[in-house]
Tab-separated table of C-alpha atoms in Angstrom:
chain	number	residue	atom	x	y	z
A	1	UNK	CA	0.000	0.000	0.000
A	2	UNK	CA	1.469	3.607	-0.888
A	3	UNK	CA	0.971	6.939	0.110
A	4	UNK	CA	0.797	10.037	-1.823
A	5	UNK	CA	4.046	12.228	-1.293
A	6	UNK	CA	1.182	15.010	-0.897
A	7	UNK	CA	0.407	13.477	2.524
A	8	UNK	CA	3.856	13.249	4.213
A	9	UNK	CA	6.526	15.764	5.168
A	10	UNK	CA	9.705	16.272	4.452
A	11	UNK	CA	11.494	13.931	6.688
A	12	UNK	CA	9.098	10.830	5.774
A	13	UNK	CA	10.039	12.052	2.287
A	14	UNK	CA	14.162	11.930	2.880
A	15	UNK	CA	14.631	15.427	3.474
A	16	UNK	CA	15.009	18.715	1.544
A	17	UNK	CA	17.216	17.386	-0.754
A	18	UNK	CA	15.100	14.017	-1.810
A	19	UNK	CA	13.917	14.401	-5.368
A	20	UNK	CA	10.731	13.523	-3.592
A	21	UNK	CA	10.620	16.234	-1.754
A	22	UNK	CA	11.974	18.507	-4.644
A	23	UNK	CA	9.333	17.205	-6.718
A	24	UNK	CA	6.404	18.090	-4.368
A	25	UNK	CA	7.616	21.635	-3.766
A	26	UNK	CA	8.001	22.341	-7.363
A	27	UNK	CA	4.322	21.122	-7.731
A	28	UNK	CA	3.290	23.384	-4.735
A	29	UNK	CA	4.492	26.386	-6.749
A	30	UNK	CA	2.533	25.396	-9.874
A	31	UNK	CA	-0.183	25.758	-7.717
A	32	UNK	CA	0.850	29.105	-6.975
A	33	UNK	CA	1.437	30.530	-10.755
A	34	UNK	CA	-2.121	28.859	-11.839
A	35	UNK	CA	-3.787	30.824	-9.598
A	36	UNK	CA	-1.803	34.015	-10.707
A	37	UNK	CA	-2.310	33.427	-13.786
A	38	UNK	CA	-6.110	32.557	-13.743
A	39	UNK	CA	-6.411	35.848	-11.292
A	40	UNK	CA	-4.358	38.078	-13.937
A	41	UNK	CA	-6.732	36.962	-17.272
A	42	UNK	CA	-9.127	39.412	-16.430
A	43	UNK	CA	-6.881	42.179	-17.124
A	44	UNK	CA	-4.201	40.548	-19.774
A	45	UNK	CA	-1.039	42.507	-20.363
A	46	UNK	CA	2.518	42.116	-18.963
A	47	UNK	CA	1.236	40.701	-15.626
A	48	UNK	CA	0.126	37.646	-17.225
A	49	UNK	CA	2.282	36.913	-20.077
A	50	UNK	CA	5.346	37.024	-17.384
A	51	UNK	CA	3.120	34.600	-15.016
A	52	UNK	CA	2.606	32.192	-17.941
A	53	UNK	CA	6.176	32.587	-18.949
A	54	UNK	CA	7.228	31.482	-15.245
A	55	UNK	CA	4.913	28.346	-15.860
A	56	UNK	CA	6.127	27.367	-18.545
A	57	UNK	CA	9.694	27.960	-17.389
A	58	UNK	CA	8.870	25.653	-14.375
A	59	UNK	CA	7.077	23.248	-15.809
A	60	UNK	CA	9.489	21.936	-18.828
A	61	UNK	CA	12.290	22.494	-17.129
A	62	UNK	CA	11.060	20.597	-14.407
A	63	UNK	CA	9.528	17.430	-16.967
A	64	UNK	CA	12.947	17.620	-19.052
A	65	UNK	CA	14.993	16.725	-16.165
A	66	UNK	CA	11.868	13.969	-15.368
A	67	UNK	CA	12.600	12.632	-18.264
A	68	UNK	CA	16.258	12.269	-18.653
A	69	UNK	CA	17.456	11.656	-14.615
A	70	UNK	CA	13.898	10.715	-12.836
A	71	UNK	CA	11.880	8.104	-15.361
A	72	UNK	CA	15.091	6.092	-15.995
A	73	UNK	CA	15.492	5.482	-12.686
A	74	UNK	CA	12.279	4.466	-12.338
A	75	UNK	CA	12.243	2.060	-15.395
A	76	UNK	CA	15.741	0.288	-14.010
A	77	UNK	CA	13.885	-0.455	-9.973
A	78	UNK	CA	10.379	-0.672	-10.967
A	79	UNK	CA	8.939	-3.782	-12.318
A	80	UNK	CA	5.968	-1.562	-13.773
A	81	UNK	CA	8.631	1.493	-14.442
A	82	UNK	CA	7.946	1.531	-17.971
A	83	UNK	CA	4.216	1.666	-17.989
A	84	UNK	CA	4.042	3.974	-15.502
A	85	UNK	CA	6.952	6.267	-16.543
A	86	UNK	CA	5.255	5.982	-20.050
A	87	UNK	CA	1.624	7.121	-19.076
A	88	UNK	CA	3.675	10.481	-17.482
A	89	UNK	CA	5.708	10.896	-20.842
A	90	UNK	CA	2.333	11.169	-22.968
A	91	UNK	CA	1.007	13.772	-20.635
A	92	UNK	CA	4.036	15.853	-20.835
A	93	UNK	CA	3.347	15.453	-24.402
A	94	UNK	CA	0.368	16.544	-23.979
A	95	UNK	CA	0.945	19.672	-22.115
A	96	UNK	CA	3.867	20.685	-24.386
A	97	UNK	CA	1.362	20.635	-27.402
A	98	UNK	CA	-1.636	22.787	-25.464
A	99	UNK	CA	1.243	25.113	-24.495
A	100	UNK	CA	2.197	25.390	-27.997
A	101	UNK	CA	-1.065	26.715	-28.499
A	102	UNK	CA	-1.661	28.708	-25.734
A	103	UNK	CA	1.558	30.571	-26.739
A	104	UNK	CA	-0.129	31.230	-30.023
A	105	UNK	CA	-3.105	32.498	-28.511
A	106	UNK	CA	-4.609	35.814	-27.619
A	107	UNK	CA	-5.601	36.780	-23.769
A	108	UNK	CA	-8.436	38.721	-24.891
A	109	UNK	CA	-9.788	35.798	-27.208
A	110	UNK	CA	-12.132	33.473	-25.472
A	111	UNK	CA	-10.237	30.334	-26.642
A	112	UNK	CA	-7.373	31.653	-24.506
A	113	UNK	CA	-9.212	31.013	-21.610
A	114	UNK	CA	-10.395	27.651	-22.422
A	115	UNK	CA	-6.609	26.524	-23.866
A	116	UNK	CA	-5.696	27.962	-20.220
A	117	UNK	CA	-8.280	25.762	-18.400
A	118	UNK	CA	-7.170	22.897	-20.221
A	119	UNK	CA	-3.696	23.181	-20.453
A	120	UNK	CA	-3.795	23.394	-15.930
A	121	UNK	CA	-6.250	19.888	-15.810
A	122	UNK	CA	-3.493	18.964	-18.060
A	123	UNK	CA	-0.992	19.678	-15.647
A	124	UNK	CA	-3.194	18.761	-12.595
A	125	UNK	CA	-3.225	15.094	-13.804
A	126	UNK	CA	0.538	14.788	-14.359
A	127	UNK	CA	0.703	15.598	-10.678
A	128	UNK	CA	-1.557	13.424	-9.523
A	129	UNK	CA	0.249	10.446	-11.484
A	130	UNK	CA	3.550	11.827	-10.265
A	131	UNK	CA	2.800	12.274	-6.352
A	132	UNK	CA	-0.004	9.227	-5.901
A	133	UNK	CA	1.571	6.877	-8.317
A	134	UNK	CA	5.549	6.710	-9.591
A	135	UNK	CA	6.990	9.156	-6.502
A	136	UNK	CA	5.294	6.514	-3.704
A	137	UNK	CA	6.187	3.406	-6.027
A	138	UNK	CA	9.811	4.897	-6.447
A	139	UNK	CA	9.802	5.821	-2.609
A	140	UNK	CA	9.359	2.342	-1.790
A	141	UNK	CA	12.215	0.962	-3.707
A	142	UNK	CA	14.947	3.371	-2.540
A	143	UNK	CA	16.757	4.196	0.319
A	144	UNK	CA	17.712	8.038	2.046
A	145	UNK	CA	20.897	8.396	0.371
A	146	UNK	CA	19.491	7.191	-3.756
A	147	UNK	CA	16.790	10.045	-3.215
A	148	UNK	CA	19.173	12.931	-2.398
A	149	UNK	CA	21.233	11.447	-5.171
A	150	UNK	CA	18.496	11.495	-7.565
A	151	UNK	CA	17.488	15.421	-6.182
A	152	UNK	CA	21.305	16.808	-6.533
A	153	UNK	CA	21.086	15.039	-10.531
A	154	UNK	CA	17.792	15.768	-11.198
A	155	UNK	CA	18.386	19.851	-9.698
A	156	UNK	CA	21.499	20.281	-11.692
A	157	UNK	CA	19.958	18.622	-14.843
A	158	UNK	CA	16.975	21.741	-14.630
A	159	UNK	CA	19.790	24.333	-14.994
A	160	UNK	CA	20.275	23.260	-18.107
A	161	UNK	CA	17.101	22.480	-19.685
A	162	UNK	CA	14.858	23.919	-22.353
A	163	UNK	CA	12.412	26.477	-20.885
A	164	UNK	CA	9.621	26.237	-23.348
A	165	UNK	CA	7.347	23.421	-25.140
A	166	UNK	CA	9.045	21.401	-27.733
A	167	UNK	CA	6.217	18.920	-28.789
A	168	UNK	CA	8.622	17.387	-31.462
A	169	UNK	CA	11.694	15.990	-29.610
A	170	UNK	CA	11.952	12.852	-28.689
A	171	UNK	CA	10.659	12.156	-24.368
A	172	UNK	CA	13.682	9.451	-23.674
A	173	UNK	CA	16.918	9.020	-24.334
A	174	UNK	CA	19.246	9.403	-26.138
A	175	UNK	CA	17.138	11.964	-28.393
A	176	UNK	CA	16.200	13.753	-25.641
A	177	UNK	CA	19.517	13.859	-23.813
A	178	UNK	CA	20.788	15.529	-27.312
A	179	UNK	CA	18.043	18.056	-27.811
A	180	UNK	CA	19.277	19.577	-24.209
A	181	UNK	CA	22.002	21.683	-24.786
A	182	UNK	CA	20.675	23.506	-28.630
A	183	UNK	CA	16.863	23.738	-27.411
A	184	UNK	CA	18.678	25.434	-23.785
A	185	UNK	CA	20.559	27.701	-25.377
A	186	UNK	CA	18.039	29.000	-27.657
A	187	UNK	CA	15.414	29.209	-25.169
A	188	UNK	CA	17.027	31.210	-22.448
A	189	UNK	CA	18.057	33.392	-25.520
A	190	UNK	CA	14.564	33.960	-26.680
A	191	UNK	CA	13.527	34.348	-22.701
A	192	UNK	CA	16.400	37.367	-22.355
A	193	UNK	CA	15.102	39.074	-25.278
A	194	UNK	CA	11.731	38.915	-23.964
A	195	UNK	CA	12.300	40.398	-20.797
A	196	UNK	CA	14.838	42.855	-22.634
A	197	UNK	CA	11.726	44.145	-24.331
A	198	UNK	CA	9.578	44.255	-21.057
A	199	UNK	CA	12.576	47.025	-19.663
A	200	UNK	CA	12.629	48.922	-23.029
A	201	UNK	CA	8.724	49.308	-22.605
A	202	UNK	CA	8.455	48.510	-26.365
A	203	UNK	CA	11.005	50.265	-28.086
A	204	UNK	CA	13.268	48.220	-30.434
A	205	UNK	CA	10.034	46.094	-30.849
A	206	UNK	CA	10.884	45.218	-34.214
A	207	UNK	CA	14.617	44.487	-33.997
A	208	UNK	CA	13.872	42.368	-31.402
A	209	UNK	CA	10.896	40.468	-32.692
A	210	UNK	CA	13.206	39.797	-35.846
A	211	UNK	CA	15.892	38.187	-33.514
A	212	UNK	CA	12.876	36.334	-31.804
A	213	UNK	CA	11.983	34.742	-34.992
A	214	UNK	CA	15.166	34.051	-36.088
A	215	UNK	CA	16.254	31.960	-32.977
A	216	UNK	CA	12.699	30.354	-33.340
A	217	UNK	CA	13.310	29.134	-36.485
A	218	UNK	CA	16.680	27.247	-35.293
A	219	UNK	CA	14.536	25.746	-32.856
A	220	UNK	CA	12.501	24.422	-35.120
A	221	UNK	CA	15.365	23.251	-37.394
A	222	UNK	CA	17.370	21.081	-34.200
A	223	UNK	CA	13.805	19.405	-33.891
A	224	UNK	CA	13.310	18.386	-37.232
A	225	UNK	CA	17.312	16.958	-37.032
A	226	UNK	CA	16.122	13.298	-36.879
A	227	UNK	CA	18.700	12.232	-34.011
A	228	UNK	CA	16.961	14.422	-31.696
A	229	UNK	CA	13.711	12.204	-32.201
A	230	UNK	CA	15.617	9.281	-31.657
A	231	UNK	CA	14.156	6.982	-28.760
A	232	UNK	CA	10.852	8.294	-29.416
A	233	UNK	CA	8.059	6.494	-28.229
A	234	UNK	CA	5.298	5.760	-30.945
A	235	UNK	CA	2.946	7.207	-27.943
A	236	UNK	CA	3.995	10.513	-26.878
A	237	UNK	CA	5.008	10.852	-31.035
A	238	UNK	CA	3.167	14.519	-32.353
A	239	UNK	CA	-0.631	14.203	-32.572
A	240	UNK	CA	-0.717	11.271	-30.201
A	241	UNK	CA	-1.910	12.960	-26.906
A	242	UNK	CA	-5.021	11.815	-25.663
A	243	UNK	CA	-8.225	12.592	-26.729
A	244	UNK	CA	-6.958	14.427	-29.437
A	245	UNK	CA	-9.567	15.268	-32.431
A	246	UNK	CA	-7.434	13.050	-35.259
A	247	UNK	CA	-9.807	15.049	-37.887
A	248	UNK	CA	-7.871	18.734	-36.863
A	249	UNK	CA	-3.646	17.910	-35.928
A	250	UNK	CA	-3.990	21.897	-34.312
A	251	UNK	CA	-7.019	21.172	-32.249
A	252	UNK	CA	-6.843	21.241	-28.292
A	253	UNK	CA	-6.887	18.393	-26.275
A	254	UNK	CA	-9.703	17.489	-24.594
A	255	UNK	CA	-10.233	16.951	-20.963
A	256	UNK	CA	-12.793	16.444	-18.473
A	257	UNK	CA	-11.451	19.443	-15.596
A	258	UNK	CA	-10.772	17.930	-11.999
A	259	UNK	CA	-9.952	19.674	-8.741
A	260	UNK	CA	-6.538	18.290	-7.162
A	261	UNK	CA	-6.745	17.688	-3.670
A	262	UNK	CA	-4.807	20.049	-1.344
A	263	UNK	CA	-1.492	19.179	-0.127
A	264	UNK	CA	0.790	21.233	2.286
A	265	UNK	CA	2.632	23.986	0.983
């Protein structure tokens, strides 16, 4: 019988520096930016572009490093570690193709608001999977001292991971792995010039929307390099999420909402 990391503390978990632990406070402050960002819709504008920026810097750095350090792990001790780690891998899948859209979208447009609503049952499920099923599995398998270890790889592993949604590259190794350091670099590039343009208050707009596409487009060129794909599951492969409408390969993914029950923060 296991029990959700939501309903322990720290020490049951292994301590601060537990990936278990690590894990649950990362998913306390999602928690924290939905509600920002729901709260700043309303009014749009830089308050909740920079909220939803901060999400999706948290999230994908947080499932890259899942995916490359945590899930492995899991697949090598767990006698159901590839199911499991699988079912995670097509939700992040999923979430990196609603974010896709939800980048593309407008605040003021009423489809915004929808892609938003989606996009956080999206992320509310991956949680639940994470902190009721793999984390208490894992938990169960591995001493104090493999945790921290796992927390001080998985930790460094997020300082160098891409900070926005890739839907394309491959969710294991060794395509994934390879993706890391391109897909990085060009992300944090396109983040700086985004918050360059937030000081400047809109001047240089153009010069710096230029740059923006141009480093977007060598994203797009490292994923369609075929070795970054390698690895990749036929399930978490473009188009595959759940529930996806097959007839429109843009639609949304659809989702029944949920409520996630509180944990402490």
């Amino acid at each position: 019988m296991t029990t959700s990391i939501a309903r322990q503390d720290d020490a049951q978990l292994g301590g601060p520096l537990s990936i278990l632990t690590l894990q649950r406070r990362d998913h306390v402050r999602l928690d924290r930016l939905m509600d920002r960002a729901r709260a700043t819709l309303a009014t749009g504008g830089v308050e909740h572009e920079v909220t939803l920026r901060a999400i999706a810097r948290l999230v994908f750095t947080h499932a890259f490093a899942e995916e490359a350090v945590l899930f492995p792990a899991a697949r090598r001790v767990l006698p159901e570690g590839d199911p499991l780690s699988l079912h995670i891998e097509q939700e992040h899948q999923e979430v990196n193709e609603l974010v896709t859209r939800l980048d593309r979208s407008d605040p003021s447009d009423p489809e915004h608001a929808a892609l938003l609503e989606q996009t956080f049952a999206a992320l509310d499920e991956d949680v639940r999977s994470e902190e009721d099923e793999l984390l208490p599995r894992l938990q169960q398998e591995l001493d104090g001292t493999a945790l921290r270890l796992l927390g001080l790889q998985w930790g460094l592993l997020r300082l160098t991971s891409p900070t926005r949604p890739h839907p394309v590259v491959s969710r294991r190794p060794p395509g994934q792995v390879l993706s890391a350091l391109p897909l990085t670099v060009l992300d944090r590039a396109r983040d700086r010039l985004q918050q360059l343009g937030e000081v400047l208050g809109g001047r240089g707009a153009g010069v710096l929307g230029a740059v923006d596409q141009a480093l977007a487009g060598a994203s797009g060129a490292v994923e369609r390099s075929p070795v970054i794909r390698t690895g990749q599951r036929l399930e978490t492969a473009r188009g595959t999420a759940p529930d996806r409408d097959r007839d429109d390969p843009a639609a949304p993914v659809g989702r029944a909402g949920s409520v996630r029950d509180e944990r402490p923060g």
